[in-house]
């Protein structure tokens, strides 16, 4: 049985991952941590520690205190916010990873999960069904940090045998937690505004296709790759992961099946320039072959789940 530390547990993925891992391993086996107190429910449902992901001594102390075996490092500055604070983003995204990899190198922990992103790709990458291995020239600071992180993960595996596992998440959509400063956030905002205002102004333009995924699929993938046999995880940089691919107008049509008067218009901002450098869709056959990944939830089903659950929230 693992003893798990989740760093960045109050964020969009961390919140749902904490709940899923506590359901699986019991609440006392999963220590949630974040730089500040956040989600009340999550903090009360099991052990919680205040932890700055850039503080290596503090991470080590908590690892020792709770005899942690597995670390899920979910703290990161996402693409849109990172463009406003490039050096701070580099510091958080890179140094937190190196701290955790060093603990694994020194055998203080056994296994590491670290999220990468479709942001590792750039304008020179093939856009459709982007292969696992291809040209990667990211132009955002977030993408550069994720690409460098992938190289570090593979390096620590090859050089020190560190059991690090990683996924290139697409844009993630959930009704339970809001995303924090990404380029794909419109795909969450749109459902909230559809219910509260009956209309939404998208900061990404018509025709902007991006790889996306419903959160349940992302959590399932995360737990699956961590459950897989060590030998099955053949790629130690990060795996492409595909859920669905859509543009804002596809969401409009999907939402109109429930809210016929819903209106969408467009006012693209700086996030359009970021989205334009990312793939339309990715090829995840390596994840399928190596550890049995397959996604389950498509756009219309996701729309139904999102609107049904958010409706009760806005009542
Ligand atoms: C972002 O938009 O920055 C993130 C991501 C795709 O990694 N959601």
CSV table of C-alpha atoms and ligand atoms in Angstrom, one decimal:
chain,number,residue,atom,x,y,z
A,1,UNK,CA,0.0,0.0,0.0
A,2,UNK,CA,1.4,3.4,-1.0
A,3,UNK,CA,1.6,6.4,1.3
A,4,UNK,CA,0.8,9.3,-1.0
A,5,UNK,CA,1.7,13.0,-0.9
A,6,UNK,CA,-0.2,15.3,-3.4
A,7,UNK,CA,1.5,18.6,-3.8
A,8,UNK,CA,-0.9,21.2,-5.2
A,9,UNK,CA,-3.9,19.3,-3.9
A,10,UNK,CA,-6.3,22.3,-4.0
A,11,UNK,CA,-5.9,23.0,-7.7
A,12,UNK,CA,-8.1,21.8,-10.6
A,13,UNK,CA,-6.7,18.3,-11.0
A,14,UNK,CA,-5.3,18.0,-7.4
A,15,UNK,CA,-8.7,18.3,-5.8
A,16,UNK,CA,-10.3,15.5,-7.8
A,17,UNK,CA,-7.2,13.4,-7.7
A,18,UNK,CA,-7.1,13.6,-3.9
A,19,UNK,CA,-10.7,12.4,-3.6
A,20,UNK,CA,-10.1,9.6,-6.0
A,21,UNK,CA,-6.9,8.4,-4.3
A,22,UNK,CA,-8.6,8.6,-0.8
A,23,UNK,CA,-11.5,6.5,-2.1
A,24,UNK,CA,-9.0,3.9,-3.3
A,25,UNK,CA,-6.4,3.9,-0.5
A,26,UNK,CA,-8.2,5.3,2.5
A,27,UNK,CA,-8.1,8.9,3.8
A,28,UNK,CA,-5.0,8.5,6.0
A,29,UNK,CA,-2.9,7.1,3.2
A,30,UNK,CA,-3.3,10.3,1.2
A,31,UNK,CA,-1.7,13.6,2.4
A,32,UNK,CA,-3.1,16.6,0.6
A,33,UNK,CA,-0.9,19.7,0.5
A,34,UNK,CA,-0.9,23.1,-1.0
A,35,UNK,CA,0.8,26.5,-0.5
A,36,UNK,CA,-2.3,27.8,1.2
A,37,UNK,CA,-5.5,26.5,2.7
A,38,UNK,CA,-8.1,26.0,0.0
A,39,UNK,CA,-10.9,23.6,-0.5
A,40,UNK,CA,-12.5,23.2,3.0
A,41,UNK,CA,-14.1,19.8,2.2
A,42,UNK,CA,-10.8,18.4,1.0
A,43,UNK,CA,-8.9,19.7,4.0
A,44,UNK,CA,-11.4,18.2,6.4
A,45,UNK,CA,-11.7,14.9,4.7
A,46,UNK,CA,-8.2,13.7,5.5
A,47,UNK,CA,-4.7,14.9,6.4
A,48,UNK,CA,-3.6,18.3,5.0
A,49,UNK,CA,-0.3,20.1,5.1
A,50,UNK,CA,0.7,23.6,4.0
A,51,UNK,CA,3.6,23.1,1.6
A,52,UNK,CA,5.5,25.4,-0.8
A,53,UNK,CA,6.5,23.2,-3.8
A,54,UNK,CA,9.7,25.3,-4.3
A,55,UNK,CA,10.9,24.5,-0.7
A,56,UNK,CA,12.9,21.3,-1.0
A,57,UNK,CA,13.6,21.0,2.8
A,58,UNK,CA,9.9,21.4,3.6
A,59,UNK,CA,8.9,18.7,1.0
A,60,UNK,CA,11.5,16.4,2.5
A,61,UNK,CA,10.3,17.0,6.1
A,62,UNK,CA,6.7,16.1,5.1
A,63,UNK,CA,7.9,13.0,3.2
A,64,UNK,CA,9.7,11.8,6.3
A,65,UNK,CA,6.9,12.7,8.7
A,66,UNK,CA,4.3,10.7,6.8
A,67,UNK,CA,6.7,8.0,5.4
A,68,UNK,CA,5.6,8.9,1.9
A,69,UNK,CA,6.3,6.4,-0.9
A,70,UNK,CA,4.5,8.1,-3.9
A,71,UNK,CA,4.5,11.8,-4.7
A,72,UNK,CA,2.0,13.4,-7.2
A,73,UNK,CA,3.4,16.8,-8.1
A,74,UNK,CA,0.4,18.8,-9.3
A,75,UNK,CA,1.6,22.3,-8.4
A,76,UNK,CA,2.3,24.4,-11.5
A,77,UNK,CA,1.7,27.8,-13.1
A,78,UNK,CA,-0.4,27.3,-16.2
A,79,UNK,CA,0.1,28.7,-19.7
A,80,UNK,CA,-1.8,32.0,-19.6
A,81,UNK,CA,-0.6,33.1,-16.2
A,82,UNK,CA,2.9,31.9,-16.8
A,83,UNK,CA,3.2,34.4,-19.8
A,84,UNK,CA,2.7,37.2,-17.3
A,85,UNK,CA,5.3,35.9,-14.8
A,86,UNK,CA,7.8,33.9,-16.9
A,87,UNK,CA,10.6,33.6,-14.4
A,88,UNK,CA,8.3,32.8,-11.5
A,89,UNK,CA,6.7,30.2,-13.6
A,90,UNK,CA,10.0,28.7,-14.5
A,91,UNK,CA,11.0,28.6,-10.8
A,92,UNK,CA,7.9,26.9,-9.7
A,93,UNK,CA,7.5,24.5,-12.6
A,94,UNK,CA,11.1,23.4,-12.8
A,95,UNK,CA,12.4,23.5,-9.2
A,96,UNK,CA,9.5,21.7,-7.7
A,97,UNK,CA,10.1,18.8,-10.1
A,98,UNK,CA,13.8,18.7,-9.5
A,99,UNK,CA,13.2,18.6,-5.7
A,100,UNK,CA,10.9,15.6,-6.0
A,101,UNK,CA,13.1,13.8,-8.5
A,102,UNK,CA,16.1,14.3,-6.2
A,103,UNK,CA,14.1,12.7,-3.3
A,104,UNK,CA,13.4,9.7,-5.6
A,105,UNK,CA,17.1,9.6,-6.7
A,106,UNK,CA,18.1,9.5,-3.0
A,107,UNK,CA,15.6,6.6,-2.4
A,108,UNK,CA,13.5,8.7,0.0
A,109,UNK,CA,10.4,8.0,-2.1
A,110,UNK,CA,9.6,5.2,-4.6
A,111,UNK,CA,7.4,6.7,-7.3
A,112,UNK,CA,6.7,10.1,-8.8
A,113,UNK,CA,3.8,11.3,-10.9
A,114,UNK,CA,4.4,14.6,-12.8
A,115,UNK,CA,2.0,16.1,-15.3
A,116,UNK,CA,3.2,17.4,-18.6
A,117,UNK,CA,0.9,19.1,-21.2
A,118,UNK,CA,0.1,19.5,-24.9
A,119,UNK,CA,1.9,22.8,-24.3
A,120,UNK,CA,5.2,20.9,-25.0
A,121,UNK,CA,4.3,21.2,-28.7
A,122,UNK,CA,4.7,24.3,-30.8
A,123,UNK,CA,4.0,25.9,-34.1
A,124,UNK,CA,6.3,23.6,-36.0
A,125,UNK,CA,4.7,20.4,-34.6
A,126,UNK,CA,2.3,18.5,-37.0
A,127,UNK,CA,-1.1,19.7,-35.8
A,128,UNK,CA,-3.4,16.8,-36.4
A,129,UNK,CA,-3.0,13.5,-34.5
A,130,UNK,CA,0.3,14.8,-33.3
A,131,UNK,CA,2.6,11.8,-32.8
A,132,UNK,CA,4.1,10.8,-29.5
A,133,UNK,CA,7.6,11.6,-30.9
A,134,UNK,CA,7.8,14.6,-33.1
A,135,UNK,CA,9.1,18.2,-33.5
A,136,UNK,CA,8.8,20.0,-30.2
A,137,UNK,CA,9.6,23.8,-30.3
A,138,UNK,CA,7.2,25.3,-27.6
A,139,UNK,CA,7.0,29.1,-27.6
A,140,UNK,CA,5.4,29.6,-24.2
A,141,UNK,CA,7.2,29.6,-20.9
A,142,UNK,CA,4.8,27.0,-19.6
A,143,UNK,CA,5.5,24.8,-22.6
A,144,UNK,CA,9.3,25.3,-22.3
A,145,UNK,CA,9.1,24.3,-18.6
A,146,UNK,CA,7.1,21.2,-19.4
A,147,UNK,CA,9.4,20.2,-22.2
A,148,UNK,CA,12.5,20.6,-20.0
A,149,UNK,CA,10.7,18.7,-17.2
A,150,UNK,CA,10.1,15.8,-19.6
A,151,UNK,CA,13.8,15.7,-20.4
A,152,UNK,CA,14.6,15.7,-16.7
A,153,UNK,CA,12.2,12.9,-16.0
A,154,UNK,CA,13.7,10.7,-18.7
A,155,UNK,CA,17.2,11.7,-17.5
A,156,UNK,CA,16.5,10.7,-13.9
A,157,UNK,CA,15.0,7.4,-15.1
A,158,UNK,CA,17.9,6.5,-17.3
A,159,UNK,CA,20.6,7.8,-15.0
A,160,UNK,CA,19.3,6.9,-11.5
A,161,UNK,CA,16.4,4.5,-12.2
A,162,UNK,CA,13.9,6.9,-10.8
A,163,UNK,CA,10.3,5.5,-11.3
A,164,UNK,CA,8.7,8.7,-12.7
A,165,UNK,CA,5.5,8.5,-14.8
A,166,UNK,CA,3.9,11.3,-16.7
A,167,UNK,CA,1.1,12.3,-19.0
A,168,UNK,CA,0.7,15.2,-21.4
A,169,UNK,CA,-2.7,16.4,-20.3
A,170,UNK,CA,-5.0,18.1,-22.8
A,171,UNK,CA,-7.3,20.9,-21.6
A,172,UNK,CA,-9.3,19.5,-18.7
A,173,UNK,CA,-13.0,20.2,-18.0
A,174,UNK,CA,-14.7,19.6,-14.7
A,175,UNK,CA,-17.7,21.1,-12.7
A,176,UNK,CA,-16.1,20.5,-9.3
A,177,UNK,CA,-13.1,22.9,-9.5
A,178,UNK,CA,-12.3,25.9,-11.7
A,179,UNK,CA,-9.1,25.8,-13.7
A,180,UNK,CA,-6.5,28.4,-12.8
A,181,UNK,CA,-5.1,30.4,-15.6
A,182,UNK,CA,-4.8,28.2,-18.7
A,183,UNK,CA,-5.5,28.7,-22.4
A,184,UNK,CA,-8.1,26.0,-22.4
A,185,UNK,CA,-10.1,27.5,-19.5
A,186,UNK,CA,-12.8,28.8,-21.9
A,187,UNK,CA,-14.1,25.3,-22.2
A,188,UNK,CA,-15.1,25.4,-18.5
A,189,UNK,CA,-16.2,29.1,-18.3
A,190,UNK,CA,-18.6,28.5,-21.2
A,191,UNK,CA,-20.8,26.1,-19.2
A,192,UNK,CA,-20.9,28.5,-16.2
A,193,UNK,CA,-21.9,31.4,-18.4
A,194,UNK,CA,-24.4,29.4,-20.4
A,195,UNK,CA,-26.3,28.9,-17.2
A,196,UNK,CA,-25.8,32.3,-15.5
A,197,UNK,CA,-26.0,34.6,-18.6
A,198,UNK,CA,-27.3,32.5,-21.5
A,199,UNK,CA,-24.4,33.7,-23.5
A,200,UNK,CA,-20.6,33.6,-23.6
A,201,UNK,CA,-17.8,35.6,-25.2
A,202,UNK,CA,-15.0,33.2,-26.0
A,203,UNK,CA,-11.4,34.4,-25.7
A,204,UNK,CA,-10.5,31.8,-28.3
A,205,UNK,CA,-11.7,32.3,-31.9
A,206,UNK,CA,-14.0,30.1,-34.0
A,207,UNK,CA,-12.1,27.2,-35.6
A,208,UNK,CA,-9.6,26.9,-32.7
A,209,UNK,CA,-9.5,23.1,-32.3
A,210,UNK,CA,-7.7,21.8,-29.2
A,211,UNK,CA,-7.2,18.5,-27.5
A,212,UNK,CA,-9.6,18.3,-24.5
A,213,UNK,CA,-10.7,15.8,-21.9
A,214,UNK,CA,-13.3,15.4,-19.2
A,215,UNK,CA,-11.7,15.3,-15.7
A,216,UNK,CA,-12.9,11.8,-14.9
A,217,UNK,CA,-11.0,10.4,-17.8
A,218,UNK,CA,-7.9,12.4,-16.8
A,219,UNK,CA,-8.1,11.0,-13.2
A,220,UNK,CA,-8.6,7.5,-14.5
A,221,UNK,CA,-5.5,7.9,-16.8
A,222,UNK,CA,-3.4,9.2,-13.9
A,223,UNK,CA,-4.3,6.3,-11.6
A,224,UNK,CA,-3.9,3.8,-14.4
A,225,UNK,CA,-0.3,4.9,-15.3
A,226,UNK,CA,0.7,4.9,-11.6
A,227,UNK,CA,-0.9,1.4,-11.2
A,228,UNK,CA,0.9,0.0,-14.3
A,229,UNK,CA,3.8,-2.4,-13.9
A,230,UNK,CA,7.1,-0.7,-14.0
A,231,UNK,CA,8.1,-2.5,-17.2
A,232,UNK,CA,4.9,-1.5,-19.0
A,233,UNK,CA,5.7,2.2,-18.7
A,234,UNK,CA,8.2,2.4,-21.6
A,235,UNK,CA,8.1,6.1,-22.1
A,236,UNK,CA,9.7,8.0,-19.3
A,237,UNK,CA,9.4,11.5,-20.7
A,238,UNK,CA,5.6,11.8,-21.0
A,239,UNK,CA,2.7,10.1,-22.8
A,240,UNK,CA,0.3,11.7,-25.3
A,241,UNK,CA,-3.2,11.4,-24.0
A,242,UNK,CA,-6.3,12.0,-26.2
A,243,UNK,CA,-9.9,12.5,-25.1
A,244,UNK,CA,-11.7,14.7,-27.6
A,245,UNK,CA,-10.9,17.5,-30.0
A,246,UNK,CA,-13.3,20.4,-30.5
A,247,UNK,CA,-13.5,24.2,-31.2
A,248,UNK,CA,-15.7,26.7,-29.4
A,249,UNK,CA,-18.5,26.4,-32.0
A,250,UNK,CA,-18.8,22.7,-31.4
A,251,UNK,CA,-19.4,23.5,-27.7
A,252,UNK,CA,-22.1,26.0,-28.8
A,253,UNK,CA,-24.0,23.3,-30.7
A,254,UNK,CA,-23.6,20.9,-27.8
A,255,UNK,CA,-24.9,23.4,-25.2
A,256,UNK,CA,-27.8,24.5,-27.5
A,257,UNK,CA,-29.1,20.9,-27.3
A,258,UNK,CA,-30.0,21.8,-23.6
A,259,UNK,CA,-30.2,25.6,-23.8
A,260,UNK,CA,-31.6,26.4,-27.3
A,261,UNK,CA,-31.2,30.2,-26.9
A,262,UNK,CA,-27.6,30.0,-25.8
A,263,UNK,CA,-25.4,32.5,-27.8
A,264,UNK,CA,-21.7,32.4,-28.4
A,265,UNK,CA,-19.6,35.3,-29.7
A,266,UNK,CA,-15.8,35.8,-29.9
A,267,UNK,CA,-13.3,38.3,-28.6
A,268,UNK,CA,-9.9,36.5,-29.0
A,269,UNK,CA,-7.1,37.8,-26.7
A,270,UNK,CA,-3.4,36.9,-26.1
A,271,UNK,CA,-4.5,33.3,-25.3
A,272,UNK,CA,-5.3,32.9,-29.0
A,273,UNK,CA,-1.6,33.2,-29.9
A,274,UNK,CA,-0.9,30.4,-27.4
A,275,UNK,CA,-3.7,28.2,-28.7
A,276,UNK,CA,-2.5,28.7,-32.3
A,277,UNK,CA,0.8,27.0,-31.5
A,278,UNK,CA,-0.8,23.8,-29.9
A,279,UNK,CA,-2.1,20.7,-31.7
A,280,UNK,CA,-5.7,20.2,-32.9
A,281,UNK,CA,-5.6,16.6,-31.7
A,282,UNK,CA,-3.0,14.1,-30.5
A,283,UNK,CA,-2.2,10.4,-31.2
A,284,UNK,CA,-2.2,8.5,-27.9
A,285,UNK,CA,-1.6,5.0,-29.3
A,286,UNK,CA,1.5,4.5,-27.2
A,287,UNK,CA,-0.5,5.0,-24.0
A,288,UNK,CA,-3.1,2.6,-25.3
A,289,UNK,CA,-0.6,-0.1,-26.1
A,290,UNK,CA,1.7,0.3,-23.1
A,291,UNK,CA,-0.7,0.6,-20.2
A,292,UNK,CA,-4.2,0.0,-21.7
A,293,UNK,CA,-5.4,3.6,-21.8
A,294,UNK,CA,-8.7,4.5,-23.5
A,295,UNK,CA,-10.9,7.6,-23.0
A,296,UNK,CA,-14.6,7.2,-22.4
A,297,UNK,CA,-16.3,10.6,-22.4
A,298,UNK,CA,-17.1,12.6,-25.5
A,299,UNK,CA,-18.4,16.2,-26.0
A,300,UNK,CA,-22.2,15.7,-25.7
A,301,UNK,CA,-21.9,13.4,-22.7
A,302,UNK,CA,-19.6,15.9,-21.0
A,303,UNK,CA,-22.0,18.8,-21.8
A,304,UNK,CA,-24.8,16.8,-20.1
A,305,UNK,CA,-22.8,16.1,-17.0
A,306,UNK,CA,-21.5,19.7,-16.8
A,307,UNK,CA,-24.9,21.4,-17.2
A,308,UNK,CA,-26.7,18.9,-14.9
A,309,UNK,CA,-24.3,19.4,-12.1
A,310,UNK,CA,-23.7,23.1,-12.5
A,311,UNK,CA,-27.5,23.7,-12.6
A,312,UNK,CA,-27.9,22.5,-9.0
A,313,UNK,CA,-24.9,24.6,-8.0
A,314,UNK,CA,-26.5,27.8,-9.4
A,315,UNK,CA,-30.0,27.1,-8.1
B,1,LIG,C1,-3.4,25.3,-20.1
B,1,LIG,O1,-4.3,25.7,-20.8
B,1,LIG,O2,-2.4,25.9,-19.8
B,1,LIG,C2,-3.5,23.9,-19.5
B,1,LIG,C3,-2.8,22.9,-20.3
B,1,LIG,C4,-3.3,22.5,-21.7
B,1,LIG,O3,-1.8,22.3,-19.9
B,1,LIG,N1,-4.9,23.5,-19.4
